[in-house]
Amino acid sequence: RQRQMCKETGTYNTIEKAAIAYNKAVDMAHAHGIEKNYPENYIESISGKEYADIYTSVTVSDKYVQYLQQFDL
């Protein structure tokens, strides 16, 4: 069975947060064994530290987290 990432990662108040949340969702999918090669976002408008701070604090939707939990066997 092929594993796919759900498109519902959440709602965010800036395009940068949305892009970083998507990247985090991709990382979470890979951590749960989903092997699809999703394109990731590169954000030139913020520093590496800003990216890391947002990545650490941003959350993805509970619905997406629950979706990933089905792969924890």
PDB file of N, CA and C in Angstrom:
ATOM      1  N   ARG A   1       0.846  -1.180   0.000  1.00  0.00           N
ATOM      2  CA  ARG A   1       0.000   0.000   0.000  1.00  0.00           C
ATOM      3  C   ARG A   1       0.883   1.231   0.000  1.00  0.00           C
ATOM      4  N   GLN A   2       0.651   2.107  -0.933  1.00  0.00           N
ATOM      5  CA  GLN A   2       1.443   3.342  -1.011  1.00  0.00           C
ATOM      6  C   GLN A   2       0.937   4.350   0.005  1.00  0.00           C
ATOM      7  N   ARG A   3       1.853   4.990   0.699  1.00  0.00           N
ATOM      8  CA  ARG A   3       1.494   5.992   1.691  1.00  0.00           C
ATOM      9  C   ARG A   3       1.538   7.370   1.064  1.00  0.00           C
ATOM     10  N   GLN A   4       0.526   8.176   1.317  1.00  0.00           N
ATOM     11  CA  GLN A   4       0.474   9.510   0.753  1.00  0.00           C
ATOM     12  C   GLN A   4       0.214  10.523   1.854  1.00  0.00           C
ATOM     13  N   MET A   5       0.692  11.726   1.625  1.00  0.00           N
ATOM     14  CA  MET A   5       0.500  12.794   2.598  1.00  0.00           C
ATOM     15  C   MET A   5      -0.854  13.447   2.385  1.00  0.00           C
ATOM     16  N   CYS A   6      -1.566  13.652   3.473  1.00  0.00           N
ATOM     17  CA  CYS A   6      -2.839  14.370   3.442  1.00  0.00           C
ATOM     18  C   CYS A   6      -2.575  15.850   3.159  1.00  0.00           C
ATOM     19  N   LYS A   7      -3.454  16.501   2.432  1.00  0.00           N
ATOM     20  CA  LYS A   7      -3.246  17.893   2.065  1.00  0.00           C
ATOM     21  C   LYS A   7      -3.641  18.868   3.168  1.00  0.00           C
ATOM     22  N   GLU A   8      -4.339  18.434   4.195  1.00  0.00           N
ATOM     23  CA  GLU A   8      -4.806  19.319   5.261  1.00  0.00           C
ATOM     24  C   GLU A   8      -3.749  19.456   6.353  1.00  0.00           C
ATOM     25  N   THR A   9      -2.886  20.420   6.230  1.00  0.00           N
ATOM     26  CA  THR A   9      -1.872  20.614   7.261  1.00  0.00           C
ATOM     27  C   THR A   9      -2.258  21.698   8.250  1.00  0.00           C
ATOM     28  N   GLY A  10      -3.173  22.580   7.901  1.00  0.00           N
ATOM     29  CA  GLY A  10      -3.617  23.623   8.814  1.00  0.00           C
ATOM     30  C   GLY A  10      -3.829  24.943   8.107  1.00  0.00           C
ATOM     31  N   THR A  11      -4.140  25.971   8.894  1.00  0.00           N
ATOM     32  CA  THR A  11      -4.352  27.329   8.387  1.00  0.00           C
ATOM     33  C   THR A  11      -3.373  28.260   9.087  1.00  0.00           C
ATOM     34  N   TYR A  12      -2.727  29.137   8.322  1.00  0.00           N
ATOM     35  CA  TYR A  12      -1.650  29.972   8.857  1.00  0.00           C
ATOM     36  C   TYR A  12      -1.844  31.416   8.414  1.00  0.00           C
ATOM     37  N   ASN A  13      -1.327  32.352   9.220  1.00  0.00           N
ATOM     38  CA  ASN A  13      -1.584  33.767   8.949  1.00  0.00           C
ATOM     39  C   ASN A  13      -0.577  34.428   8.015  1.00  0.00           C
ATOM     40  N   THR A  14       0.482  33.742   7.622  1.00  0.00           N
ATOM     41  CA  THR A  14       1.409  34.276   6.630  1.00  0.00           C
ATOM     42  C   THR A  14       1.781  33.175   5.647  1.00  0.00           C
ATOM     43  N   ILE A  15       2.176  33.578   4.471  1.00  0.00           N
ATOM     44  CA  ILE A  15       2.603  32.613   3.457  1.00  0.00           C
ATOM     45  C   ILE A  15       3.865  31.885   3.900  1.00  0.00           C
ATOM     46  N   GLU A  16       4.735  32.582   4.621  1.00  0.00           N
ATOM     47  CA  GLU A  16       5.970  31.946   5.113  1.00  0.00           C
ATOM     48  C   GLU A  16       5.638  30.846   6.122  1.00  0.00           C
ATOM     49  N   LYS A  17       4.730  31.132   7.049  1.00  0.00           N
ATOM     50  CA  LYS A  17       4.348  30.108   8.035  1.00  0.00           C
ATOM     51  C   LYS A  17       3.692  28.920   7.349  1.00  0.00           C
ATOM     52  N   ALA A  18       2.865  29.197   6.363  1.00  0.00           N
ATOM     53  CA  ALA A  18       2.218  28.105   5.635  1.00  0.00           C
ATOM     54  C   ALA A  18       3.254  27.246   4.916  1.00  0.00           C
ATOM     55  N   ALA A  19       4.232  27.883   4.288  1.00  0.00           N
ATOM     56  CA  ALA A  19       5.271  27.153   3.559  1.00  0.00           C
ATOM     57  C   ALA A  19       6.119  26.321   4.513  1.00  0.00           C
ATOM     58  N   ILE A  20       6.444  26.889   5.654  1.00  0.00           N
ATOM     59  CA  ILE A  20       7.263  26.168   6.637  1.00  0.00           C
ATOM     60  C   ILE A  20       6.461  25.029   7.258  1.00  0.00           C
ATOM     61  N   ALA A  21       5.188  25.256   7.526  1.00  0.00           N
ATOM     62  CA  ALA A  21       4.332  24.191   8.064  1.00  0.00           C
ATOM     63  C   ALA A  21       4.231  23.037   7.073  1.00  0.00           C
ATOM     64  N   TYR A  22       4.133  23.376   5.791  1.00  0.00           N
ATOM     65  CA  TYR A  22       4.111  22.334   4.760  1.00  0.00           C
ATOM     66  C   TYR A  22       5.415  21.532   4.805  1.00  0.00           C
ATOM     67  N   ASN A  23       6.553  22.233   4.887  1.00  0.00           N
ATOM     68  CA  ASN A  23       7.843  21.533   4.976  1.00  0.00           C
ATOM     69  C   ASN A  23       7.883  20.624   6.198  1.00  0.00           C
ATOM     70  N   LYS A  24       7.354  21.118   7.317  1.00  0.00           N
ATOM     71  CA  LYS A  24       7.325  20.320   8.540  1.00  0.00           C
ATOM     72  C   LYS A  24       6.430  19.093   8.338  1.00  0.00           C
ATOM     73  N   ALA A  25       5.309  19.274   7.658  1.00  0.00           N
ATOM     74  CA  ALA A  25       4.413  18.153   7.375  1.00  0.00           C
ATOM     75  C   ALA A  25       5.107  17.112   6.499  1.00  0.00           C
ATOM     76  N   VAL A  26       5.894  17.558   5.539  1.00  0.00           N
ATOM     77  CA  VAL A  26       6.666  16.639   4.697  1.00  0.00           C
ATOM     78  C   VAL A  26       7.656  15.862   5.561  1.00  0.00           C
ATOM     79  N   ASP A  27       8.362  16.559   6.445  1.00  0.00           N
ATOM     80  CA  ASP A  27       9.311  15.885   7.337  1.00  0.00           C
ATOM     81  C   ASP A  27       8.604  14.865   8.215  1.00  0.00           C
ATOM     82  N   MET A  28       7.438  15.228   8.721  1.00  0.00           N
ATOM     83  CA  MET A  28       6.665  14.307   9.563  1.00  0.00           C
ATOM     84  C   MET A  28       6.228  13.084   8.761  1.00  0.00           C
ATOM     85  N   ALA A  29       5.813  13.301   7.520  1.00  0.00           N
ATOM     86  CA  ALA A  29       5.405  12.177   6.663  1.00  0.00           C
ATOM     87  C   ALA A  29       6.572  11.224   6.452  1.00  0.00           C
ATOM     88  N   HIS A  30       7.732  11.772   6.143  1.00  0.00           N
ATOM     89  CA  HIS A  30       8.916  10.931   5.954  1.00  0.00           C
ATOM     90  C   HIS A  30       9.257  10.171   7.237  1.00  0.00           C
ATOM     91  N   ALA A  31       9.111  10.827   8.384  1.00  0.00           N
ATOM     92  CA  ALA A  31       9.403  10.176   9.663  1.00  0.00           C
ATOM     93  C   ALA A  31       8.438   9.020   9.942  1.00  0.00           C
ATOM     94  N   HIS A  32       7.264   9.051   9.326  1.00  0.00           N
ATOM     95  CA  HIS A  32       6.278   7.984   9.497  1.00  0.00           C
ATOM     96  C   HIS A  32       6.334   6.965   8.354  1.00  0.00           C
ATOM     97  N   GLY A  33       7.390   7.029   7.562  1.00  0.00           N
ATOM     98  CA  GLY A  33       7.610   6.019   6.544  1.00  0.00           C
ATOM     99  C   GLY A  33       6.990   6.300   5.189  1.00  0.00           C
ATOM    100  N   ILE A  34       6.430   7.477   4.991  1.00  0.00           N
ATOM    101  CA  ILE A  34       5.881   7.834   3.687  1.00  0.00           C
ATOM    102  C   ILE A  34       7.049   8.245   2.799  1.00  0.00           C
ATOM    103  N   GLU A  35       7.235   7.536   1.717  1.00  0.00           N
ATOM    104  CA  GLU A  35       8.436   7.700   0.909  1.00  0.00           C
ATOM    105  C   GLU A  35       8.269   8.605  -0.302  1.00  0.00           C
ATOM    106  N   LYS A  36       7.088   9.121  -0.534  1.00  0.00           N
ATOM    107  CA  LYS A  36       6.875   9.980  -1.698  1.00  0.00           C
ATOM    108  C   LYS A  36       7.801  11.190  -1.635  1.00  0.00           C
ATOM    109  N   ASN A  37       8.301  11.597  -2.775  1.00  0.00           N
ATOM    110  CA  ASN A  37       9.216  12.736  -2.855  1.00  0.00           C
ATOM    111  C   ASN A  37       8.412  14.026  -3.053  1.00  0.00           C
ATOM    112  N   TYR A  38       7.974  14.627  -1.972  1.00  0.00           N
ATOM    113  CA  TYR A  38       7.214  15.878  -2.033  1.00  0.00           C
ATOM    114  C   TYR A  38       8.163  17.048  -2.250  1.00  0.00           C
ATOM    115  N   PRO A  39       7.809  17.990  -3.100  1.00  0.00           N
ATOM    116  CA  PRO A  39       8.651  19.186  -3.251  1.00  0.00           C
ATOM    117  C   PRO A  39       8.572  20.024  -1.978  1.00  0.00           C
ATOM    118  N   GLU A  40       9.699  20.561  -1.566  1.00  0.00           N
ATOM    119  CA  GLU A  40       9.704  21.405  -0.379  1.00  0.00           C
ATOM    120  C   GLU A  40       9.888  22.859  -0.772  1.00  0.00           C
ATOM    121  N   ASN A  41       9.480  23.737   0.104  1.00  0.00           N
ATOM    122  CA  ASN A  41       9.544  25.177  -0.134  1.00  0.00           C
ATOM    123  C   ASN A  41      10.877  25.744   0.329  1.00  0.00           C
ATOM    124  N   TYR A  42      11.423  26.642  -0.459  1.00  0.00           N
ATOM    125  CA  TYR A  42      12.617  27.388  -0.077  1.00  0.00           C
ATOM    126  C   TYR A  42      12.204  28.843   0.057  1.00  0.00           C
ATOM    127  N   ILE A  43      12.469  29.420   1.209  1.00  0.00           N
ATOM    128  CA  ILE A  43      12.000  30.778   1.491  1.00  0.00           C
ATOM    129  C   ILE A  43      13.195  31.704   1.620  1.00  0.00           C
ATOM    130  N   GLU A  44      13.364  32.564   0.646  1.00  0.00           N
ATOM    131  CA  GLU A  44      14.514  33.471   0.624  1.00  0.00           C
ATOM    132  C   GLU A  44      14.319  34.703   1.494  1.00  0.00           C
ATOM    133  N   SER A  45      13.084  35.010   1.847  1.00  0.00           N
ATOM    134  CA  SER A  45      12.794  36.271   2.531  1.00  0.00           C
ATOM    135  C   SER A  45      13.072  36.254   4.032  1.00  0.00           C
ATOM    136  N   ILE A  46      13.477  35.110   4.580  1.00  0.00           N
ATOM    137  CA  ILE A  46      13.779  35.052   6.015  1.00  0.00           C
ATOM    138  C   ILE A  46      15.124  34.376   6.235  1.00  0.00           C
ATOM    139  N   SER A  47      15.706  34.657   7.386  1.00  0.00           N
ATOM    140  CA  SER A  47      17.006  34.068   7.714  1.00  0.00           C
ATOM    141  C   SER A  47      16.843  32.612   8.153  1.00  0.00           C
ATOM    142  N   GLY A  48      17.948  31.922   8.217  1.00  0.00           N
ATOM    143  CA  GLY A  48      17.934  30.547   8.706  1.00  0.00           C
ATOM    144  C   GLY A  48      17.425  30.446  10.130  1.00  0.00           C
ATOM    145  N   LYS A  49      17.804  31.416  10.961  1.00  0.00           N
ATOM    146  CA  LYS A  49      17.335  31.420  12.349  1.00  0.00           C
ATOM    147  C   LYS A  49      15.828  31.641  12.414  1.00  0.00           C
ATOM    148  N   GLU A  50      15.334  32.583  11.609  1.00  0.00           N
ATOM    149  CA  GLU A  50      13.885  32.821  11.584  1.00  0.00           C
ATOM    150  C   GLU A  50      13.141  31.568  11.119  1.00  0.00           C
ATOM    151  N   TYR A  51      13.679  30.914  10.085  1.00  0.00           N
ATOM    152  CA  TYR A  51      13.069  29.681   9.595  1.00  0.00           C
ATOM    153  C   TYR A  51      13.021  28.646  10.721  1.00  0.00           C
ATOM    154  N   ALA A  52      14.140  28.451  11.398  1.00  0.00           N
ATOM    155  CA  ALA A  52      14.209  27.462  12.477  1.00  0.00           C
ATOM    156  C   ALA A  52      13.237  27.800  13.603  1.00  0.00           C
ATOM    157  N   ASP A  53      13.147  29.073  13.951  1.00  0.00           N
ATOM    158  CA  ASP A  53      12.222  29.485  15.017  1.00  0.00           C
ATOM    159  C   ASP A  53      10.773  29.185  14.634  1.00  0.00           C
ATOM    160  N   ILE A  54      10.418  29.505  13.392  1.00  0.00           N
ATOM    161  CA  ILE A  54       9.050  29.247  12.936  1.00  0.00           C
ATOM    162  C   ILE A  54       8.803  27.742  12.847  1.00  0.00           C
ATOM    163  N   TYR A  55       9.751  27.005  12.284  1.00  0.00           N
ATOM    164  CA  TYR A  55       9.619  25.550  12.143  1.00  0.00           C
ATOM    165  C   TYR A  55       9.367  24.910  13.504  1.00  0.00           C
ATOM    166  N   THR A  56      10.100  25.363  14.501  1.00  0.00           N
ATOM    167  CA  THR A  56       9.957  24.799  15.839  1.00  0.00           C
ATOM    168  C   THR A  56       8.599  25.112  16.452  1.00  0.00           C
ATOM    169  N   SER A  57       8.094  26.317  16.196  1.00  0.00           N
ATOM    170  CA  SER A  57       6.859  26.742  16.862  1.00  0.00           C
ATOM    171  C   SER A  57       5.590  26.433  16.075  1.00  0.00           C
ATOM    172  N   VAL A  58       5.695  26.279  14.757  1.00  0.00           N
ATOM    173  CA  VAL A  58       4.493  26.066  13.953  1.00  0.00           C
ATOM    174  C   VAL A  58       3.952  24.657  14.192  1.00  0.00           C
ATOM    175  N   THR A  59       2.634  24.538  14.179  1.00  0.00           N
ATOM    176  CA  THR A  59       2.013  23.227  14.351  1.00  0.00           C
ATOM    177  C   THR A  59       1.231  22.878  13.090  1.00  0.00           C
ATOM    178  N   VAL A  60       1.069  21.600  12.878  1.00  0.00           N
ATOM    179  CA  VAL A  60       0.207  21.132  11.796  1.00  0.00           C
ATOM    180  C   VAL A  60      -1.102  20.677  12.423  1.00  0.00           C
ATOM    181  N   SER A  61      -2.114  20.543  11.623  1.00  0.00           N
ATOM    182  CA  SER A  61      -3.446  20.243  12.153  1.00  0.00           C
ATOM    183  C   SER A  61      -3.484  18.891  12.861  1.00  0.00           C
ATOM    184  N   ASP A  62      -4.363  18.802  13.845  1.00  0.00           N
ATOM    185  CA  ASP A  62      -4.577  17.535  14.540  1.00  0.00           C
ATOM    186  C   ASP A  62      -5.045  16.462  13.570  1.00  0.00           C
ATOM    187  N   LYS A  63      -5.830  16.851  12.586  1.00  0.00           N
ATOM    188  CA  LYS A  63      -6.324  15.911  11.580  1.00  0.00           C
ATOM    189  C   LYS A  63      -5.157  15.264  10.831  1.00  0.00           C
ATOM    190  N   TYR A  64      -4.155  16.061  10.492  1.00  0.00           N
ATOM    191  CA  TYR A  64      -2.987  15.537   9.793  1.00  0.00           C
ATOM    192  C   TYR A  64      -2.179  14.618  10.701  1.00  0.00           C
ATOM    193  N   VAL A  65      -2.000  15.011  11.943  1.00  0.00           N
ATOM    194  CA  VAL A  65      -1.263  14.179  12.902  1.00  0.00           C
ATOM    195  C   VAL A  65      -1.973  12.835  13.081  1.00  0.00           C
ATOM    196  N   GLN A  66      -3.300  12.868  13.184  1.00  0.00           N
ATOM    197  CA  GLN A  66      -4.066  11.623  13.311  1.00  0.00           C
ATOM    198  C   GLN A  66      -3.910  10.764  12.059  1.00  0.00           C
ATOM    199  N   TYR A  67      -3.894  11.393  10.896  1.00  0.00           N
ATOM    200  CA  TYR A  67      -3.683  10.666   9.652  1.00  0.00           C
ATOM    201  C   TYR A  67      -2.342   9.925   9.688  1.00  0.00           C
ATOM    202  N   LEU A  68      -1.303  10.602  10.141  1.00  0.00           N
ATOM    203  CA  LEU A  68       0.023   9.982  10.183  1.00  0.00           C
ATOM    204  C   LEU A  68       0.090   8.837  11.187  1.00  0.00           C
ATOM    205  N   GLN A  69      -0.694   8.922  12.243  1.00  0.00           N
ATOM    206  CA  GLN A  69      -0.645   7.891  13.281  1.00  0.00           C
ATOM    207  C   GLN A  69      -1.057   6.517  12.765  1.00  0.00           C
ATOM    208  N   GLN A  70      -1.806   6.474  11.671  1.00  0.00           N
ATOM    209  CA  GLN A  70      -2.189   5.162  11.134  1.00  0.00           C
ATOM    210  C   GLN A  70      -0.981   4.406  10.602  1.00  0.00           C
ATOM    211  N   PHE A  71       0.143   5.101  10.380  1.00  0.00           N
ATOM    212  CA  PHE A  71       1.346   4.443   9.881  1.00  0.00           C
ATOM    213  C   PHE A  71       2.257   3.953  11.009  1.00  0.00           C
ATOM    214  N   ASP A  72       1.884   4.249  12.253  1.00  0.00           N
ATOM    215  CA  ASP A  72       2.653   3.790  13.416  1.00  0.00           C
ATOM    216  C   ASP A  72       2.194   2.390  13.797  1.00  0.00           C
ATOM    217  N   LEU A  73       2.758   1.418  13.151  1.00  0.00           N
ATOM    218  CA  LEU A  73       2.353   0.035  13.425  1.00  0.00           C
ATOM    219  C   LEU A  73       3.351  -0.690  14.280  1.00  0.00           C
TER     220      LEU A  73
END
